[in-house]
Amino acid sequence: MTTANPQTNETVETIHEETVETNHDDHGHHEQPPKGIMRWILTTNHKDIGTLYLWFSLTMFFIGGAMAMVIRAELFEPGLQLVEPHFFNQMTTVHGLIMVFGAVMPAFTGLANWLVPMMIGAPDMALPRMNNWSFWILPFAFLILLSSLFMEGGGPDFGWTFYAPLSTKYSGDSTALFVFAIHIMGISSIMGAINVIVTIFNLRAPGMTWMKMPLFVWTWLVTAFLLIAVMPVLAGAVTMVLTDKFFGTSFFDAAGGGDPVMFQHIFWFFGHPEVYIMILPAFGIVSAIIPAFSRKKLFGYSSMVYAVASIAILSFVVWAHHMFTTGMPKVALLFFMYCTMLIAVPTGVKVFNWVATMWKGSLSFEPPMLFAVAFVVLFTIGGFSGLMLAMTPADFQYHDTYFVVAHFHYVLVTGAIFSIMAAAYYWLPKWTGHMYSMTLAKWHFWCSVISVNVLFFPMHFLGLAGMPRRIPDYNIQFANVNEIVSIGGFAFGLSQLLFLALVIKCCRGGEKAPAKPWDGAEGLEWEIPSPAPYHSFTTPPEVK
Amino acid sequence: MTASTQSNKKLITYLVLGCLGMFGFGFALVPLYDIMCDTLGINGKTATTAQAYDQQVINKSRTIRIEFMAHIQPGMKWDFGPTTNVLEVHPGELVKTAFVAKNNASKRMIAQAIPSISPGLGAKYFHKTECFCFQQQPVDGQSPADFPLVFFVDPQLPKDIHTLTLSYTLYDITEKTLGEALTGPQAQGVTP
């Protein structure tokens, strides 16, 4: 440290001064946060904002989950019994929107807020005030979206993909609210992404070179660039829907010279990178947890970094695999098919690296590791069904069936959500300063992993047999399997209450957590005490 | 201004510009999409203006099956269909056919027909010298209308295409064009 050159020292001091300055106006130089609600509204502290994001995400997870319960209850039996088809459509639509934009993405942003500064030895995020804004506009976006469900004419009912002309011609007036809600969510994600990039570029501790950064930081950096590249395109798409519906433009209206298929191109140009936005940080989490509980270094660190980057780049040239049945020319079908299959290569590199990390490791199966291992196995199942869908001729059979529903729930629930659960179990002692109940956590894991497979695995067969997605009724031949699926669904939903109970219990108290509760864990975040002090790394650590 | 806030500002500027650029790119995709479809001829869209008949040779050795389809925008109270469902034509030959429509509503309506060719790659080899889809079509309530169509198939049509399906979808654009179409000069082409 003493040998560091003068310039580095100056930067260090500057950072220190700024942190103090940031906190100056609202609560001076106190080490502890102020009490009461204003702490949360005015906070610019990355840990507070991370906590807000995570609680918000958990709330949305339960709201979106409740909608899934409505869907599964209606599909428990053939015929229409509980809800009107119109309401069913709103449930499938809003369930998707809430889970994508309200549960998974804010959870990752929350984790980034908590962990990125601690992992790179920074005192806070680079842009703390913007950080406050990017969280606090989010609840309003979802308030607008959810309130539309209670208005005359109902909420959005055109599927989370809001294909034109469903969203431009056949939708209710609430489409305007939907559009504004998406705009706000997009602005929030973009601000979050800018913050992450600036933090990682400018606030790394001395010695924290690019190729020493933990993979969670790497994956989030790539994710942030993806967000900046595609969220504005989504904003453009919803704006076009808005003007087509209310202001007489014809972007997607064939009668006026537009083209509804173009909507799908624009939407999926956003939509496919979005898929990786929801999974890359998960790769980072798993790459932190598996080495810790294998007591080995991560196998193939640099290949992991390159794999993440290549997945991100490839994600921009595969969008039309969502549209194989729109009648594209053969050349385009082949191009998108091969590019899609190409993604299996870097993804395979990652999966094999995780397995190689575990190989001959000294494994132990604490709750974070259980979820991480389940992630590797179940995410790979989702990857395989993705490969099946990537084959154009086969996709004509699978398109718009429950096979697709099974596929993306394997990658998003047992992929993204399981990784978030794993992250919560891994870093919860660091966040709260308490150990949680291992017994309860293991109950949560086993209930979840069994029920989630009862829920989603049979959906593959429903899809192969031809059951279409997004329809409230189905042929009697699908009745038995749907019963099983619904039972799995209810069980999975109830299992998550165990998680809620565990987190609340852990926040309130429990056995005191040491600075590093997992003996194999590595990283700067474990060098500060648990719970992490309100201000950490105000003097940057030296990374060797 | 310290060194680190300066480098923050620079980076933020780039990132915000990147966002704005991508927002613009979203809209730029609209004309880009049309240009791509036009030049590659991949969308089944035919030309929106009449083309001149310039064929000297009719290739009698090759026969192309032309199928006609008609769709109506849901909720539009019209009948609409081709006079012949299938025609066998030789490349280079000028062919005349027609669609017939009837406005079953009680009031005058304006329709716009949107063509589409399948397979999409065949679209740029299907030339129309006269088509009802080039103009808006006002039809009085309870009245029938003849929609003429004159076309020829380009002899350059790829060898592996034996059938072209031409589909028209009829849209009600009365409300969109109400002002100009009902007060201004009548669109040509319809003599009930």
XYZ file of C-alpha atoms in Angstrom:
736
model
C 0.000 0.000 0.000
C 2.731 2.437 0.924
C 4.517 1.738 -2.338
C 1.527 2.708 -4.450
C 2.259 5.625 -6.738
C 1.092 9.114 -5.789
C -1.655 9.168 -8.377
C -3.290 6.089 -6.950
C -3.119 7.631 -3.505
C -4.801 10.736 -4.755
C -7.639 8.750 -6.309
C -8.047 6.853 -3.096
C -8.353 10.049 -1.132
C -10.788 11.511 -3.592
C -13.038 8.517 -3.334
C -12.919 8.777 0.409
C -13.829 12.442 0.420
C -16.706 11.905 -1.956
C -18.244 9.225 0.165
C -18.214 11.505 3.126
C -19.633 14.297 1.049
C -22.412 12.092 -0.273
C -23.615 11.423 3.201
C -22.971 14.906 4.391
C -26.247 16.631 3.640
C -28.667 14.182 5.170
C -26.890 12.661 8.076
C -23.456 14.072 8.525
C -20.619 11.807 9.501
C -22.504 9.221 11.517
C -21.572 5.644 10.895
C -25.099 4.435 11.492
C -28.119 5.146 9.292
C -30.904 7.387 10.561
C -34.047 5.772 11.930
C -37.520 5.744 10.445
C -39.062 5.654 7.009
C -37.054 8.606 5.668
C -33.925 6.481 5.864
C -35.329 4.320 3.100
C -36.804 7.099 0.985
C -33.749 9.349 1.026
C -31.048 6.723 1.146
C -28.127 6.827 -1.242
C -26.377 3.905 0.426
C -25.807 0.956 -1.883
C -26.639 -1.552 0.847
C -29.948 0.141 1.689
C -30.892 0.382 -1.967
C -29.882 -3.236 -2.512
C -32.134 -4.236 0.366
C -35.009 -2.200 -1.060
C -34.598 -3.854 -4.454
C -34.515 -7.319 -2.914
C -37.622 -6.799 -0.794
C -39.409 -5.252 -3.745
C -38.459 -8.207 -5.880
C -39.678 -10.668 -3.251
C -43.004 -8.835 -3.009
C -43.413 -8.948 -6.776
C -42.438 -12.626 -6.753
C -45.373 -13.348 -4.451
C -47.805 -11.141 -6.406
C -46.765 -12.719 -9.714
C -46.874 -16.094 -7.996
C -50.431 -15.488 -6.838
C -51.374 -14.893 -10.465
C -49.702 -18.159 -11.418
C -51.866 -19.838 -8.770
C -54.984 -18.386 -10.433
C -53.776 -19.741 -13.777
C -53.055 -23.212 -12.370
C -56.342 -23.293 -10.459
C -58.259 -22.542 -13.640
C -56.271 -25.175 -15.537
C -56.742 -27.782 -12.796
C -59.744 -29.105 -14.729
C -60.808 -28.750 -18.338
C -63.629 -26.296 -18.945
C -64.095 -22.826 -17.553
C -64.780 -22.778 -13.830
C -63.060 -20.090 -11.785
C -62.318 -17.072 -13.938
C -63.510 -15.489 -17.147
C -61.253 -16.070 -20.184
C -60.660 -12.324 -20.373
C -59.373 -12.305 -16.808
C -57.329 -15.428 -17.467
C -55.592 -13.592 -20.313
C -54.816 -10.706 -17.974
C -53.353 -13.172 -15.483
C -50.991 -14.803 -18.009
C -49.947 -11.380 -19.297
C -49.369 -9.652 -15.985
C -47.793 -12.777 -14.431
C -45.170 -12.679 -17.177
C -44.577 -8.939 -16.937
C -44.335 -8.981 -13.144
C -41.973 -11.932 -13.017
C -39.671 -10.607 -15.753
C -39.584 -6.907 -14.911
C -40.639 -7.008 -11.253
C -39.106 -10.142 -9.766
C -36.056 -11.349 -11.684
C -34.571 -8.092 -12.975
C -34.900 -6.077 -9.716
C -33.540 -9.036 -7.747
C -30.402 -9.016 -9.873
C -30.141 -5.231 -9.596
C -30.509 -5.555 -5.835
C -27.756 -8.154 -5.721
C -25.557 -5.930 -7.887
C -26.131 -3.015 -5.518
C -25.230 -5.042 -2.479
C -22.369 -7.009 -3.918
C -20.612 -5.191 -6.746
C -19.113 -2.436 -4.529
C -18.115 -4.949 -1.846
C -16.610 -7.327 -4.420
C -14.457 -4.710 -6.135
C -13.520 -2.868 -2.947
C -15.531 0.285 -3.670
C -17.139 2.415 -0.940
C -20.486 2.671 -2.741
C -21.995 2.765 -6.207
C -20.504 5.502 -8.373
C -23.782 7.427 -8.746
C -25.605 7.130 -5.412
C -28.327 9.722 -6.048
C -29.265 8.221 -9.374
C -29.293 4.897 -7.598
C -32.005 6.192 -5.281
C -34.067 7.349 -8.265
C -33.666 4.139 -10.195
C -35.165 2.215 -7.310
C -37.899 4.602 -6.277
C -39.541 4.985 -9.680
C -39.951 1.226 -9.846
C -42.808 0.819 -7.306
C -44.797 3.428 -9.220
C -44.372 1.568 -12.490
C -45.825 -1.563 -10.940
C -48.517 0.387 -9.133
C -49.668 1.678 -12.526
C -49.507 -1.773 -14.081
C -51.287 -3.569 -11.230
C -53.930 -0.878 -10.765
C -54.995 -1.327 -14.385
C -56.256 -4.797 -13.413
C -58.934 -3.164 -11.262
C -60.112 -0.671 -13.844
C -63.041 -0.882 -16.180
C -62.058 -3.012 -19.160
C -59.285 -4.706 -17.216
C -55.530 -4.703 -17.536
C -53.297 -5.803 -20.404
C -54.489 -9.122 -21.836
C -52.322 -9.622 -24.926
C -49.509 -11.703 -23.444
C -46.291 -10.286 -22.060
C -44.972 -10.119 -25.635
C -47.805 -7.693 -26.575
C -47.826 -8.703 -30.242
C -49.463 -6.307 -32.653
C -52.319 -6.274 -33.598
C -53.414 -7.773 -30.244
C -51.973 -4.764 -28.421
C -52.768 -2.155 -31.061
C -56.249 -3.177 -32.244
C -57.873 -5.581 -29.836
C -56.645 -4.237 -26.506
C -58.360 -2.111 -23.897
C -57.657 1.477 -22.939
C -55.349 0.238 -20.179
C -52.742 -0.299 -22.915
C -51.661 3.306 -22.323
C -50.984 2.504 -18.669
C -49.111 -0.627 -19.684
C -46.933 1.418 -22.048
C -46.104 4.034 -19.419
C -45.350 1.330 -16.854
C -42.903 -0.299 -19.283
C -41.321 3.082 -19.989
C -40.696 3.663 -16.290
C -39.346 0.139 -15.750
C -37.033 0.647 -18.704
C -35.727 3.960 -17.397
C -35.124 2.343 -14.028
C -33.165 -0.559 -15.544
C -31.125 1.760 -17.754
C -30.180 3.961 -14.800
C -29.239 0.860 -12.828
C -27.128 -0.395 -15.726
C -25.296 2.926 -16.166
C -24.555 2.927 -12.455
C -23.133 -0.594 -12.539
C -20.916 0.169 -15.526
C -19.542 3.413 -14.089
C -18.927 1.722 -10.738
C -17.048 -1.182 -12.275
C -15.023 1.018 -14.617
C -14.037 3.714 -12.154
C -14.258 2.409 -8.597
C -12.260 -0.789 -8.602
C -9.763 -0.983 -5.738
C -6.094 -0.668 -6.668
C -4.894 -3.995 -7.996
C -8.383 -5.199 -8.943
C -7.568 -5.752 -12.600
C -10.219 -6.829 -15.121
C -9.215 -10.451 -15.013
C -9.221 -10.526 -11.217
C -12.825 -9.406 -10.948
C -15.217 -11.994 -9.512
C -17.424 -13.528 -12.190
C -20.542 -12.000 -10.671
C -19.039 -8.577 -11.421
C -18.090 -9.653 -14.927
C -21.500 -11.086 -15.729
C -23.196 -7.964 -14.408
C -20.940 -5.738 -16.477
C -21.940 -7.615 -19.624
C -25.595 -7.608 -18.530
C -25.471 -3.854 -18.013
C -24.250 -3.338 -21.567
C -27.026 -5.590 -22.842
C -29.560 -3.520 -20.882
C -28.272 -0.293 -22.397
C -28.431 -1.801 -25.855
C -31.932 -3.249 -25.756
C -34.088 -1.496 -23.155
C -34.259 1.615 -25.401
C -35.452 -0.613 -28.259
C -38.229 -1.920 -26.023
C -39.104 1.664 -25.159
C -39.309 2.383 -28.889
C -41.536 -0.660 -29.475
C -44.033 0.283 -26.755
C -44.037 3.863 -28.027
C -44.978 2.625 -31.491
C -47.747 0.515 -29.985
C -48.972 3.600 -28.122
C -49.068 5.809 -31.223
C -50.583 3.043 -33.368
C -53.343 2.536 -30.865
C -54.126 6.099 -29.853
C -52.641 8.489 -32.421
C -53.409 6.919 -35.772
C -49.922 5.885 -36.880
C -49.521 2.646 -38.830
C -46.228 1.122 -37.758
C -47.834 -2.290 -37.382
C -51.108 -1.791 -39.255
C -51.151 -3.468 -42.665
C -54.117 -1.360 -43.791
C -51.999 1.753 -43.349
C -48.865 0.354 -44.969
C -47.279 -1.041 -41.810
C -46.437 -4.614 -40.995
C -47.460 -6.607 -37.913
C -44.585 -9.053 -38.433
C -42.193 -6.135 -38.024
C -43.465 -5.798 -34.460
C -42.185 -9.269 -33.742
C -38.784 -8.450 -35.205
C -38.444 -5.304 -33.104
C -39.810 -6.976 -29.978
C -37.519 -9.977 -30.190
C -34.526 -7.831 -31.030
C -35.092 -6.627 -27.483
C -36.514 -9.904 -26.238
C -33.691 -12.259 -26.900
C -30.919 -10.241 -25.258
C -33.448 -9.760 -22.446
C -33.388 -13.517 -21.923
C -29.645 -13.316 -21.281
C -30.085 -10.256 -19.082
C -32.100 -12.593 -16.872
C -29.560 -15.419 -16.850
C -26.020 -13.966 -17.064
C -25.975 -12.664 -13.455
C -27.195 -16.131 -12.448
C -24.075 -17.577 -14.078
C -22.023 -15.190 -11.964
C -23.752 -16.237 -8.739
C -23.286 -19.932 -9.423
C -19.648 -19.326 -10.348
C -19.146 -17.822 -6.888
C -20.987 -20.510 -4.933
C -19.775 -23.732 -6.548
C -16.035 -23.068 -5.915
C -16.802 -22.047 -2.308
C -18.481 -25.347 -1.483
C -16.099 -27.430 -3.597
C -13.133 -25.809 -1.828
C -11.420 -25.388 -5.166
C -10.722 -22.490 -7.482
C -13.251 -22.000 -10.264
C -12.215 -24.136 -13.214
C -11.434 -22.083 -16.331
C -11.987 -18.539 -15.058
C -10.958 -16.791 -18.257
C -12.966 -19.149 -20.471
C -15.974 -18.265 -18.291
C -15.424 -14.566 -19.001
C -15.115 -15.153 -22.740
C -18.145 -17.446 -22.718
C -20.271 -14.721 -21.108
C -19.093 -12.189 -23.654
C -19.766 -14.496 -26.598
C -23.235 -15.379 -25.321
C -23.971 -11.663 -25.090
C -22.772 -10.966 -28.624
C -24.573 -13.968 -30.104
C -27.777 -12.880 -28.372
C -28.120 -10.084 -30.947
C -28.243 -12.378 -33.966
C -30.729 -15.039 -32.887
C -33.940 -13.102 -32.294
C -35.907 -14.583 -35.178
C -35.827 -18.087 -33.663
C -38.919 -16.909 -31.808
C -40.605 -16.430 -35.182
C -39.819 -19.543 -37.212
C -43.483 -19.984 -38.096
C -43.978 -16.487 -39.541
C -43.004 -17.656 -43.028
C -39.412 -16.504 -43.296
C -37.321 -17.577 -46.276
C -35.289 -20.733 -45.892
C -31.967 -18.884 -45.771
C -33.122 -16.834 -42.799
C -34.465 -19.927 -41.046
C -31.118 -21.672 -41.453
C -29.139 -18.624 -40.335
C -31.135 -18.176 -37.151
C -31.205 -21.894 -36.457
C -27.430 -22.287 -36.675
C -26.706 -19.107 -34.713
C -29.063 -20.283 -31.983
C -27.396 -23.659 -31.784
C -24.029 -21.908 -31.647
C -25.028 -20.440 -28.272
C -24.953 -23.959 -26.886
C -21.153 -23.880 -27.247
C -20.295 -21.082 -24.765
C -23.147 -22.250 -22.528
C -21.713 -25.756 -22.626
C -18.304 -24.335 -21.688
C -19.871 -22.840 -18.589
C -21.736 -25.975 -17.569
C -18.659 -28.150 -18.037
C -16.537 -25.665 -16.090
C -18.945 -25.842 -13.154
C -18.882 -29.612 -13.259
C -15.076 -29.580 -13.518
C -14.936 -27.262 -10.519
C -16.875 -29.823 -8.481
C -14.787 -32.711 -9.816
C -12.646 -34.133 -7.005
C -13.577 -31.172 -4.853
C -14.216 -31.445 -1.172
C -17.939 -30.940 -1.540
C -20.413 -29.984 1.138
C -24.069 -29.291 0.593
C -25.149 -26.232 2.512
C -28.313 -24.539 1.184
C -26.533 -22.208 -1.285
C -24.716 -25.171 -2.804
C -27.931 -27.215 -3.008
C -29.592 -24.473 -5.029
C -26.468 -23.963 -7.152
C -26.205 -27.651 -8.014
C -29.932 -27.799 -8.735
C -29.391 -24.769 -10.960
C -26.711 -26.535 -12.993
C -28.817 -29.656 -13.523
C -32.191 -28.033 -14.125
C -30.927 -25.069 -16.130
C -29.240 -27.585 -18.408
C -32.578 -29.332 -18.933
C -33.970 -25.951 -19.971
C -30.980 -25.523 -22.257
C -31.630 -28.864 -23.917
C -35.287 -28.103 -24.569
C -34.038 -24.791 -25.958
C -31.873 -26.700 -28.415
C -34.902 -28.745 -29.440
C -36.816 -25.513 -30.036
C -33.887 -24.128 -32.014
C -34.391 -26.767 -34.691
C -36.653 -25.076 -37.193
C -38.546 -28.148 -38.448
C -39.157 -29.392 -34.906
C -40.145 -25.925 -33.744
C -43.174 -25.986 -36.026
C -44.573 -28.675 -33.746
C -43.508 -27.082 -30.450
C -44.372 -23.482 -31.334
C -46.895 -21.858 -28.973
C -47.448 -25.055 -26.997
C -46.788 -25.933 -23.377
C -43.404 -27.252 -24.484
C -42.299 -23.638 -24.817
C -43.812 -22.851 -21.411
C -41.870 -25.759 -19.900
C -38.664 -24.609 -21.603
C -38.647 -21.029 -20.428
C -39.817 -21.899 -16.932
C -36.904 -24.299 -16.581
C -34.459 -21.562 -17.527
C -36.209 -18.807 -15.594
C -37.523 -20.538 -12.474
C -34.987 -23.277 -11.899
C -32.409 -21.088 -13.627
C -32.725 -17.434 -12.697
C -34.933 -17.773 -9.586
C -32.960 -20.702 -8.152
C -29.747 -18.732 -8.584
C -31.316 -15.792 -6.740
C -32.338 -18.160 -3.930
C -28.801 -19.542 -3.879
C -27.425 -15.998 -3.704
C -29.779 -15.135 -0.854
C -28.671 -18.196 1.127
C -25.009 -17.490 0.364
C -24.890 -13.807 1.283
C -27.757 -13.541 3.803
C -25.337 -13.939 6.768
C -23.276 -11.082 5.326
C -26.350 -8.890 4.879
C -28.085 -9.542 8.190
C -25.227 -10.604 10.430
C -27.200 -13.671 11.458
C -27.056 -17.296 10.427
C -30.378 -18.646 9.231
C -32.003 -21.929 10.097
C -30.271 -24.617 8.021
C -33.115 -27.044 8.669
C -35.723 -24.633 7.360
C -33.522 -23.804 4.363
C -33.132 -27.469 3.507
C -36.885 -27.977 3.810
C -37.346 -25.044 1.473
C -34.872 -26.505 -0.991
C -36.268 -30.020 -1.093
C -39.894 -28.874 -1.242
C -39.012 -26.454 -4.035
C -36.894 -28.760 -6.119
C -39.405 -31.609 -6.020
C -42.499 -29.495 -6.593
C -40.913 -27.409 -9.336
C -40.252 -30.541 -11.347
C -43.751 -31.872 -10.731
C -44.917 -28.478 -11.940
C -42.851 -27.995 -15.076
C -41.595 -31.375 -16.255
C -44.979 -32.783 -17.338
C -45.580 -29.569 -19.302
C -43.086 -30.879 -21.874
C -45.418 -33.784 -22.584
C -48.491 -31.559 -22.680
C -46.737 -29.438 -25.283
C -45.597 -32.379 -27.369
C -49.151 -33.682 -27.317
C -50.346 -30.346 -28.645
C -51.744 -28.353 -25.751
C -51.550 -24.669 -26.731
C -50.299 -22.072 -24.276
C -52.270 -19.057 -22.994
C -55.690 -20.756 -23.349
C -57.946 -21.107 -20.273
C -59.556 -24.325 -21.485
C -58.165 -27.529 -22.987
C -59.063 -30.835 -24.510
C -60.159 -33.513 -22.044
C -57.155 -35.707 -22.998
C -54.864 -33.286 -21.141
C -56.884 -33.411 -17.915
C -54.803 -35.825 -15.830
C -51.457 -34.271 -16.589
C -52.797 -30.792 -15.922
C -54.008 -31.956 -12.515
C -50.500 -33.124 -11.646
C -49.011 -29.885 -12.951
C -51.411 -27.789 -10.898
C -50.677 -29.771 -7.738
C -46.973 -29.208 -8.357
C -47.737 -25.533 -8.860
C -49.614 -25.137 -5.583
C -46.861 -27.033 -3.747
C -44.144 -24.852 -5.274
C -46.072 -21.699 -4.425
C -46.571 -22.762 -0.799
C -42.924 -23.823 -0.466
C -41.854 -20.248 -1.097
C -43.613 -19.195 2.110
C -40.890 -21.160 3.911
C -38.346 -18.867 2.267
C -40.246 -15.774 3.359
C -40.420 -17.079 6.933
C -36.728 -17.915 6.885
C -35.683 -14.489 5.616
C -37.845 -12.630 8.150
C -36.480 -14.825 10.945
C -32.925 -14.243 9.795
C -33.385 -10.460 9.655
C -34.760 -10.414 13.190
C -32.039 -12.375 14.837
C -30.265 -15.657 15.157
C -26.835 -17.033 15.736
C -24.185 -14.377 15.094
C -22.565 -14.829 11.705
C -18.764 -14.654 11.445
C -17.156 -12.446 8.791
C -16.738 -15.508 6.599
C -19.393 -18.115 7.404
C -18.377 -20.462 4.541
C -14.834 -21.733 4.920
C -14.244 -22.091 1.166
C -15.610 -18.672 0.223
C -13.354 -16.211 -1.527
C -13.709 -12.537 -2.282
C -13.387 -9.112 -0.720
C -16.930 -9.166 0.660
C -15.875 -11.815 3.204
C -13.075 -9.652 4.576
C -15.458 -7.159 6.149
C -17.449 -8.061 9.262
C -20.981 -9.483 9.228
C -23.322 -7.707 9.042
C -21.493 -5.543 6.539
C -21.003 -2.117 8.158
C -23.102 0.733 6.745
C -19.985 2.154 5.080
C -17.442 -0.364 3.891
C -14.144 0.039 2.051
C -14.051 3.787 2.610
C -10.330 3.183 2.214
C -9.837 0.849 -0.736
C -8.277 -2.508 0.079
C -5.130 -3.634 -1.669
C -5.793 -6.478 -4.072
C -2.810 -8.708 -4.719
C -13.565 18.895 -10.439
C -11.684 15.807 -9.329
C -10.232 13.221 -11.650
C -12.745 10.548 -10.755
C -15.905 12.644 -11.178
C -14.506 13.783 -14.501
C -14.011 10.230 -15.746
C -17.462 9.354 -14.376
C -19.013 12.180 -16.369
C -17.260 11.135 -19.542
C -18.419 7.541 -19.186
C -21.968 8.581 -18.298
C -22.095 10.788 -21.387
C -21.081 7.883 -23.611
C -23.590 5.546 -21.984
C -26.474 8.017 -22.212
C -25.613 8.703 -25.846
C -25.591 4.941 -26.391
C -29.096 4.700 -24.903
C -30.433 7.518 -27.047
C -28.775 5.957 -30.068
C -30.443 2.618 -29.408
C -33.808 4.343 -28.898
C -33.330 5.900 -32.317
C -32.205 2.563 -33.706
C -35.520 1.035 -32.594
C -37.319 3.488 -34.863
C -34.701 3.197 -37.587
C -35.597 -0.495 -37.724
C -38.909 0.485 -39.348
C -37.453 1.855 -42.627
C -34.563 -0.623 -42.399
C -37.031 -3.477 -42.270
C -38.814 -2.228 -45.385
C -35.552 -1.734 -47.261
C -34.340 -5.209 -46.293
C -37.615 -6.805 -47.343
C -37.630 -4.876 -50.621
C -34.087 -5.571 -51.673
C -34.042 -9.184 -50.543
C -37.654 -9.750 -51.547
C -38.245 -11.826 -48.457
C -41.522 -10.624 -47.116
C -44.026 -11.607 -49.830
C -44.752 -7.942 -50.423
C -45.419 -6.973 -54.030
C -44.827 -3.578 -55.575
C -47.356 -0.917 -54.631
C -47.432 0.706 -58.073
C -48.208 -0.614 -61.549
C -45.413 -2.108 -63.607
C -45.158 -1.928 -67.407
C -45.576 -5.099 -69.469
C -42.294 -5.532 -71.316
C -42.150 -9.217 -72.180
C -41.358 -10.270 -75.736
C -41.178 -13.995 -75.164
C -43.697 -16.252 -73.510
C -42.091 -19.349 -72.084
C -44.663 -21.989 -73.100
C -42.540 -24.821 -71.759
C -43.152 -23.780 -68.173
C -46.457 -23.594 -66.351
C -46.901 -21.796 -63.052
C -49.908 -22.394 -60.869
C -51.317 -19.187 -59.443
C -53.695 -19.575 -56.491
C -55.849 -16.724 -55.259
C -57.001 -16.199 -51.714
C -59.110 -13.509 -50.113
C -59.449 -12.479 -46.485
C -61.555 -9.842 -44.839
C -60.644 -7.928 -41.726
C -62.674 -9.444 -38.872
C -65.909 -7.573 -38.298
C -66.011 -5.996 -41.764
C -69.379 -6.712 -43.364
C -68.208 -7.459 -46.876
C -68.082 -10.400 -49.246
C -64.791 -10.697 -51.052
C -63.316 -13.407 -53.248
C -61.570 -14.246 -56.526
C -63.569 -15.009 -59.684
C -61.234 -17.938 -60.353
C -59.444 -19.730 -57.579
C -56.615 -21.168 -59.634
C -54.982 -20.169 -62.922
C -52.288 -21.980 -64.876
C -50.081 -19.401 -66.566
C -46.870 -19.323 -68.585
C -44.053 -16.994 -67.523
C -44.164 -13.786 -69.574
C -47.848 -14.117 -70.416
C -50.133 -11.175 -69.566
C -53.115 -12.500 -67.616
C -56.313 -10.743 -66.711
C -58.522 -11.826 -63.835
C -60.638 -10.185 -61.183
C -61.852 -10.300 -57.621
C -65.432 -9.499 -56.689
C -66.531 -7.708 -53.574
C -69.818 -6.675 -52.050
C -70.396 -4.128 -49.354
C -73.155 -5.603 -47.178
C -73.237 -2.683 -44.792
C -75.885 -0.015 -45.203
C -73.389 2.813 -45.624
C -70.651 3.692 -48.083
C -67.285 2.285 -47.039
C -63.709 2.583 -48.229
C -61.590 -0.527 -48.415
C -57.901 -1.086 -48.934
C -56.613 -4.440 -50.135
C -53.157 -5.568 -48.970
C -51.493 -8.225 -51.137
C -49.106 -10.892 -50.011
C -47.343 -13.615 -51.993
C -46.335 -17.000 -50.750
C -43.604 -18.244 -50.992
C -42.197 -14.843 -50.079
C -39.195 -15.196 -52.372
C -41.554 -15.338 -55.370
C -42.936 -11.864 -54.679
C -40.457 -9.928 -56.755
C -41.185 -12.093 -59.811
C -44.909 -11.360 -59.723
C -45.609 -8.148 -61.633
C -48.941 -6.364 -61.660
C -49.744 -3.951 -64.460
C -53.112 -3.181 -62.964
C -54.386 -3.930 -59.492
C -57.261 -2.818 -57.301
C -54.802 -2.808 -54.450
C -53.036 0.249 -55.865
C -55.965 2.466 -54.890
C -58.422 2.829 -52.069
C -61.753 1.301 -53.040
C -64.904 3.161 -52.022
C -68.064 1.072 -52.429
C -71.630 2.189 -51.686
C -73.674 0.355 -49.116
C -75.364 -2.840 -50.351
C -73.466 -2.623 -53.642
C -71.180 -5.063 -55.428
C -67.882 -4.110 -57.046
C -65.492 -5.656 -59.565
C -61.829 -5.522 -58.654
C -59.710 -6.121 -61.787
C -56.209 -7.517 -61.688
C -53.750 -7.793 -64.594
C -50.392 -9.444 -64.033
C -47.553 -11.459 -65.506
C -45.001 -13.789 -63.994
C -41.345 -12.958 -64.583
C -39.541 -15.682 -66.609
C -36.652 -15.270 -64.139
C -38.781 -16.960 -61.459
C -36.534 -19.497 -59.669
C -36.877 -23.024 -61.023
C -37.946 -24.513 -57.700
C -41.080 -22.372 -57.483
C -44.044 -24.021 -59.191
C -46.888 -22.366 -57.343
C -47.467 -18.812 -56.251
C -50.265 -18.022 -53.851
C -51.557 -14.489 -53.975
C -53.557 -13.453 -50.990
C -55.447 -10.237 -50.468
C -56.699 -8.980 -47.154
C -59.337 -6.310 -47.273
C -59.253 -3.632 -44.581
C -61.887 -1.088 -43.689
C -60.191 2.314 -43.799
C -63.394 4.391 -43.934
C -62.718 6.115 -40.650
C -59.074 6.782 -41.383
C -59.760 8.463 -44.717
C -63.293 9.719 -44.080
C -62.624 13.391 -44.716
C -60.711 13.320 -47.980
C -62.329 10.311 -49.617
C -65.955 11.379 -49.212
C -65.544 15.043 -50.095
C -62.566 15.016 -52.466
C -62.333 13.503 -55.962
C -63.408 9.869 -56.014
C -60.768 7.205 -56.272
C -60.869 5.554 -59.654
C -61.413 1.963 -60.555
C -64.800 1.081 -59.158
C -67.863 1.055 -61.335
C -70.510 -0.992 -59.587
